[in-house]
Amino acid sequence: LHLSLRRQRQMCIRDRLDSLGIGLSITKLFIIALISMCIQAVTLLMGIYFAISLTRMAITKKRGGKFAAFIVFIIISIINGLITDGLQHLFPQKISFNVINGFKVNMSSAGSDLLFNSGIIAFNISAIIFGIVIFWVWFFLTSYIIENKVDL
């Protein structure tokens, strides 16, 4: 009797932890958040590295170079954000992932910019494509600057 009550209690706790009130499992949400954070971190590091290499190419003196790289990074980030925002308003099509019912994909142009309602996560398609393109542009420009313009 003791073991059956214990098992029932463990199942109850697991069921409570397995959903966030809308049927979304915590493991699915954790995996989505982890992938998103990794992508954002790599893109952020690429932007920082691009700003540093661009500043190093333009400013040969060591004095003030780090502050200038920081300013260049802020300017690049603001421009990147404005372009992304403009693309989201110009092309409002979204791809939606229904994480409750096994990651069903739906494309639409309706809804808000960030939608997390009833287990549906929506991403703007143009923002995703622009993010991928800008990452690779930063990558190739950084590698070109490092190879040809900057003496390390």
Backbone as numpy.savetxt, mean C-alpha at the origin, in Angstrom:
# Nx Ny Nz CAx CAy CAz Cx Cy Cz
-16.82 -35.07 31.21 -17.65 -33.87 31.21 -16.78 -32.61 31.21
-15.72 -32.66 31.96 -14.84 -31.51 32.03 -14.21 -31.20 30.68
-13.79 -32.24 29.94 -13.16 -32.04 28.64 -14.14 -31.51 27.61
-15.40 -31.98 27.66 -16.37 -31.48 26.69 -16.70 -30.01 26.94
-16.80 -29.59 28.20 -17.04 -28.18 28.51 -15.86 -27.32 28.09
-14.67 -27.85 28.29 -13.46 -27.13 27.91 -13.39 -26.96 26.39
-13.71 -28.02 25.65 -13.70 -27.96 24.19 -14.75 -26.97 23.68
-15.92 -26.99 24.28 -16.97 -26.07 23.88 -16.55 -24.62 24.14
-15.89 -24.39 25.25 -15.42 -23.05 25.59 -14.34 -22.59 24.61
-13.44 -23.51 24.24 -12.39 -23.16 23.28 -13.00 -22.84 21.91
-14.02 -23.60 21.51 -14.68 -23.34 20.23 -15.39 -22.00 20.26
-15.99 -21.67 21.37 -16.68 -20.40 21.50 -15.70 -19.24 21.40
-14.56 -19.37 22.08 -13.53 -18.33 22.02 -12.99 -18.23 20.60
-12.73 -19.36 19.95 -12.21 -19.35 18.59 -13.21 -18.70 17.63
-14.49 -19.01 17.81 -15.50 -18.42 16.94 -15.58 -16.91 17.14
-15.44 -16.47 18.38 -15.45 -15.04 18.65 -14.23 -14.36 18.04
-13.08 -15.00 18.12 -11.87 -14.42 17.55 -11.83 -14.56 16.03
-12.61 -15.48 15.48 -12.56 -15.74 14.06 -13.37 -14.75 13.24
-14.10 -13.90 13.89 -14.88 -12.93 13.12 -14.84 -11.57 13.78
-15.09 -10.55 12.98 -15.08 -9.19 13.48 -16.50 -8.61 13.50
-17.47 -9.43 13.68 -18.84 -8.97 13.72 -19.51 -8.98 12.36
-18.72 -9.09 11.29 -19.29 -9.11 9.95 -18.93 -10.40 9.22
-18.34 -11.31 9.89 -18.00 -12.59 9.29 -16.62 -12.64 8.67
-15.85 -11.60 8.78 -14.51 -11.56 8.22 -13.55 -12.21 9.19
-12.82 -13.18 8.71 -11.89 -13.85 9.61 -10.67 -12.97 9.84
-10.15 -13.08 11.02 -8.99 -12.27 11.40 -7.77 -12.67 10.59
-7.64 -13.94 10.26 -6.49 -14.37 9.48 -6.51 -13.76 8.08
-7.68 -13.70 7.43 -7.76 -13.09 6.11 -7.43 -11.60 6.18
-7.98 -10.94 7.19 -7.70 -9.53 7.35 -6.22 -9.28 7.63
-5.62 -10.14 8.44 -4.20 -10.02 8.75 -3.34 -10.21 7.50
-3.68 -11.18 6.67 -2.92 -11.43 5.45 -3.04 -10.25 4.50
-4.24 -9.70 4.34 -4.44 -8.54 3.47 -3.65 -7.36 3.99
-3.72 -7.12 5.30 -3.00 -5.99 5.89 -1.50 -6.17 5.77
-1.00 -7.38 5.95 0.44 -7.65 5.87 0.96 -7.43 4.45
0.23 -7.92 3.46 0.63 -7.73 2.07 0.62 -6.24 1.72
-0.42 -5.55 2.14 -0.53 -4.12 1.85 0.60 -3.34 2.51
0.91 -3.67 3.75 1.99 -2.96 4.45 3.34 -3.23 3.79
3.58 -4.44 3.33 4.85 -4.76 2.67 4.99 -3.98 1.37
3.92 -3.92 0.60 3.96 -3.17 -0.66 4.20 -1.69 -0.39
3.50 -1.14 0.59 3.67 0.28 0.93 5.08 0.56 1.45
5.63 -0.33 2.24 6.98 -0.14 2.78 8.03 -0.16 1.68
7.91 -1.08 0.75 8.88 -1.16 -0.35 8.77 0.08 -1.23
7.55 0.53 -1.49 7.36 1.74 -2.30 7.91 2.97 -1.58
7.70 3.05 -0.28 8.24 4.17 0.50 9.76 4.18 0.47
10.37 3.02 0.67 11.83 2.94 0.62 12.38 3.29 -0.76
11.66 2.88 -1.80 12.09 3.22 -3.16 12.01 4.72 -3.38
10.97 5.37 -2.88 10.85 6.83 -2.99 11.95 7.55 -2.24
12.27 7.06 -1.05 13.36 7.67 -0.26 14.69 7.49 -0.98
14.95 6.31 -1.49 16.20 6.04 -2.18 16.32 6.88 -3.45
15.20 7.06 -4.16 15.19 7.90 -5.35 15.50 9.35 -4.99
14.89 9.86 -3.92 15.14 11.24 -3.49 16.60 11.43 -3.09
17.17 10.46 -2.40 18.57 10.56 -1.98 19.50 10.56 -3.20
19.26 9.65 -4.13 20.14 9.58 -5.31 19.97 10.81 -6.20
18.76 11.32 -6.32 18.52 12.52 -7.11 19.23 13.72 -6.49
19.16 13.83 -5.17 19.82 14.93 -4.48 21.33 14.80 -4.55
21.82 13.60 -4.45 23.27 13.37 -4.52 23.81 13.73 -5.90
22.98 13.50 -6.93 23.40 13.86 -8.27 23.42 15.38 -8.43
22.43 16.06 -7.88 22.31 17.50 -8.06 23.24 18.28 -7.13
23.40 17.83 -5.91 24.22 18.54 -4.93 25.45 17.68 -4.64
26.59 18.17 -5.08 27.81 17.39 -4.88 28.42 17.60 -3.50
28.10 18.71 -2.86 28.63 18.97 -1.53 27.88 18.14 -0.50
28.60 17.71 0.50 27.98 16.91 1.56 27.12 17.76 2.48
27.45 19.03 2.61 26.76 19.91 3.54 25.34 20.21 3.03
24.37 19.91 3.84 22.98 20.18 3.49 22.35 19.15 2.57
23.09 18.12 2.20 22.58 17.12 1.27 21.45 16.29 1.84
21.56 15.96 3.12 20.51 15.14 3.74 19.21 15.92 3.89
19.33 17.19 4.26 18.13 18.02 4.38 17.49 18.24 3.01
18.33 18.45 1.99 17.82 18.62 0.63 17.13 17.34 0.15
17.68 16.19 0.50 17.04 14.92 0.13 15.68 14.78 0.80
15.60 15.22 2.05 14.32 15.18 2.75 13.30 16.09 2.07
13.71 17.29 1.69 12.81 18.23 1.01 12.37 17.66 -0.35
13.31 17.08 -1.08 12.99 16.46 -2.38 12.00 15.32 -2.18
12.20 14.52 -1.14 11.27 13.42 -0.86 9.87 13.94 -0.55
9.77 15.00 0.25 8.47 15.59 0.58 7.79 16.11 -0.68
8.54 16.80 -1.53 7.96 17.34 -2.78 7.49 16.21 -3.69
8.31 15.18 -3.85 7.93 14.03 -4.68 6.69 13.34 -4.12
6.62 13.20 -2.80 5.45 12.56 -2.18 4.19 13.37 -2.38
4.30 14.69 -2.27 3.12 15.55 -2.49 2.65 15.46 -3.93
3.58 15.52 -4.87 3.21 15.41 -6.29 2.60 14.05 -6.58
3.18 13.01 -6.03 2.66 11.65 -6.20 1.23 11.55 -5.66
0.99 12.11 -4.49 -0.35 12.07 -3.89 -1.36 12.85 -4.70
-0.97 14.02 -5.22 -1.89 14.83 -6.03 -2.25 14.12 -7.33
-1.26 13.50 -7.96 -1.53 12.76 -9.20 -2.43 11.56 -8.92
-2.17 10.84 -7.85 -3.00 9.69 -7.50 -4.44 10.12 -7.22
-4.60 11.20 -6.49 -5.94 11.71 -6.19 -6.66 12.14 -7.46
-5.94 12.82 -8.35 -6.55 13.23 -9.62 -6.96 12.04 -10.47
-6.12 11.01 -10.50 -6.47 9.80 -11.26 -7.69 9.09 -10.68
-7.81 9.09 -9.35 -8.96 8.45 -8.73 -10.26 9.17 -9.06
-10.20 10.49 -9.19 -11.40 11.24 -9.55 -11.69 11.15 -11.05
-10.64 11.07 -11.86 -10.80 10.97 -13.30 -11.28 9.58 -13.73
-10.73 8.56 -13.09 -11.09 7.16 -13.38 -11.59 6.51 -12.09
-12.89 6.58 -11.79 -13.38 6.08 -10.49 -13.61 4.57 -10.42
-13.22 3.82 -11.44 -13.45 2.38 -11.44 -12.67 1.72 -10.32
-13.35 0.82 -9.64 -12.74 0.12 -8.51 -12.82 -1.38 -8.72
-11.89 -2.06 -8.10 -11.95 -3.51 -8.04 -12.22 -3.86 -6.58
-13.25 -4.66 -6.36 -13.67 -4.97 -5.00 -13.38 -6.42 -4.69
-12.88 -6.65 -3.50 -12.63 -8.00 -3.03 -13.60 -8.29 -1.89
-14.40 -9.32 -2.06 -15.30 -9.75 -1.00 -14.57 -10.82 -0.21
-14.02 -10.44 0.93 -13.18 -11.35 1.68 -13.97 -12.32 2.55
-15.25 -12.10 2.69 -16.07 -13.03 3.48 -16.38 -14.28 2.66
-16.75 -14.08 1.42 -17.16 -15.20 0.58 -16.05 -15.68 -0.33
-14.85 -15.74 0.17 -13.76 -16.36 -0.57 -13.13 -15.49 -1.63
-12.89 -14.23 -1.37 -12.20 -13.33 -2.27 -12.84 -13.26 -3.65
-14.12 -12.96 -3.70 -14.77 -12.74 -4.98 -14.44 -11.34 -5.47
-14.17 -11.22 -6.76 -13.75 -9.95 -7.34 -14.93 -9.36 -8.11
-15.17 -8.05 -7.91 -16.24 -7.35 -8.59 -15.70 -5.99 -9.01
-16.00 -5.58 -10.24 -15.56 -4.28 -10.71 -16.75 -3.34 -10.81
-16.56 -2.10 -10.31 -17.63 -1.10 -10.38 -17.01 0.29 -10.33
-17.85 1.28 -10.61 -17.39 2.66 -10.51 -18.16 3.40 -9.44
-18.99 2.72 -8.70 -19.78 3.36 -7.65 -19.11 3.18 -6.30
-19.50 4.00 -5.36 -19.01 3.86 -3.99 -18.00 4.91 -3.62
-17.60 4.84 -2.38 -16.64 5.82 -1.85 -15.23 5.42 -2.22
-14.26 6.30 -1.88 -12.86 6.02 -2.19 -12.33 4.82 -1.43
-12.66 4.72 -0.16 -12.24 3.59 0.64 -13.48 2.91 1.17
-13.71 1.69 0.75 -14.92 0.99 1.12 -14.54 -0.27 1.86
-14.93 -0.35 3.10 -14.80 -1.58 3.85 -16.12 -1.76 4.57
-17.07 -2.31 3.85 -18.41 -2.47 4.36 -18.84 -3.90 4.09
-19.24 -4.59 5.10 -19.70 -5.97 4.97 -18.63 -6.87 4.35
-17.39 -6.63 4.67 -16.32 -7.48 4.20 -15.86 -7.21 2.80
-16.23 -6.07 2.22 -15.82 -5.72 0.87 -14.73 -4.65 0.96
-13.60 -4.93 0.35 -12.50 -3.97 0.30 -12.36 -3.54 -1.16
-12.45 -2.22 -1.40 -12.39 -1.70 -2.76 -11.09 -0.94 -2.98
-10.48 -1.17 -4.15 -9.26 -0.49 -4.54 -9.49 0.20 -5.88
-9.02 1.42 -6.02 -9.12 2.13 -7.28 -8.11 1.55 -8.26
-8.58 1.17 -9.44 -7.72 0.50 -10.42 -6.64 1.44 -10.93
-7.00 2.69 -11.24 -6.01 3.63 -11.77 -4.92 3.95 -10.74
-5.29 4.01 -9.46 -4.28 4.27 -8.42 -3.32 3.11 -8.29
-3.82 1.89 -8.42 -2.95 0.72 -8.36 -1.98 0.70 -9.53
-2.49 0.95 -10.73 -1.63 0.95 -11.92 -0.60 2.07 -11.83
-1.03 3.26 -11.40 -0.09 4.37 -11.26 0.97 4.06 -10.21
0.59 3.43 -9.11 1.56 3.06 -8.08 2.61 2.09 -8.59
2.18 1.13 -9.38 3.12 0.17 -9.96 4.06 0.86 -10.95
3.49 1.70 -11.81 4.30 2.40 -12.82 5.30 3.33 -12.14
4.86 4.10 -11.15 5.76 5.05 -10.50 6.87 4.33 -9.73
6.55 3.17 -9.17 7.58 2.38 -8.49 8.68 2.00 -9.47
8.29 1.46 -10.63 9.30 1.03 -11.60 10.04 2.20 -12.21
9.38 3.35 -12.40 10.07 4.54 -12.90 11.12 4.97 -11.89
10.74 5.02 -10.60 11.70 5.39 -9.55 12.86 4.39 -9.52
12.53 3.11 -9.65 13.57 2.08 -9.61 14.58 2.26 -10.74
14.09 2.42 -11.98 15.00 2.54 -13.11 15.76 3.86 -13.10
15.10 4.95 -12.69 15.81 6.22 -12.59 16.89 6.18 -11.51
16.55 5.57 -10.38 17.54 5.44 -9.31 18.74 4.61 -9.76
18.47 3.50 -10.42 19.58 2.65 -10.88 20.41 3.37 -11.94
19.76 4.16 -12.80 20.50 4.93 -13.81 21.38 5.99 -13.14
20.82 6.70 -12.17 21.58 7.74 -11.47 22.77 7.13 -10.74
22.54 6.02 -10.06 23.63 5.36 -9.31 24.71 4.86 -10.27
24.33 4.29 -11.40 25.30 3.75 -12.34 26.10 4.82 -13.05
25.43 5.89 -13.50 26.08 6.82 -14.42 26.40 8.19 -13.86
25.72 8.63 -12.84 25.85 10.02 -12.43 26.50 10.24 -11.08
26.41 9.29 -10.17 26.88 9.50 -8.82 28.12 8.65 -8.57
29.13 9.29 -7.99 30.32 8.56 -7.56 30.16 8.19 -6.10
30.14 6.91 -5.84 29.95 6.46 -4.46 31.25 6.26 -3.74
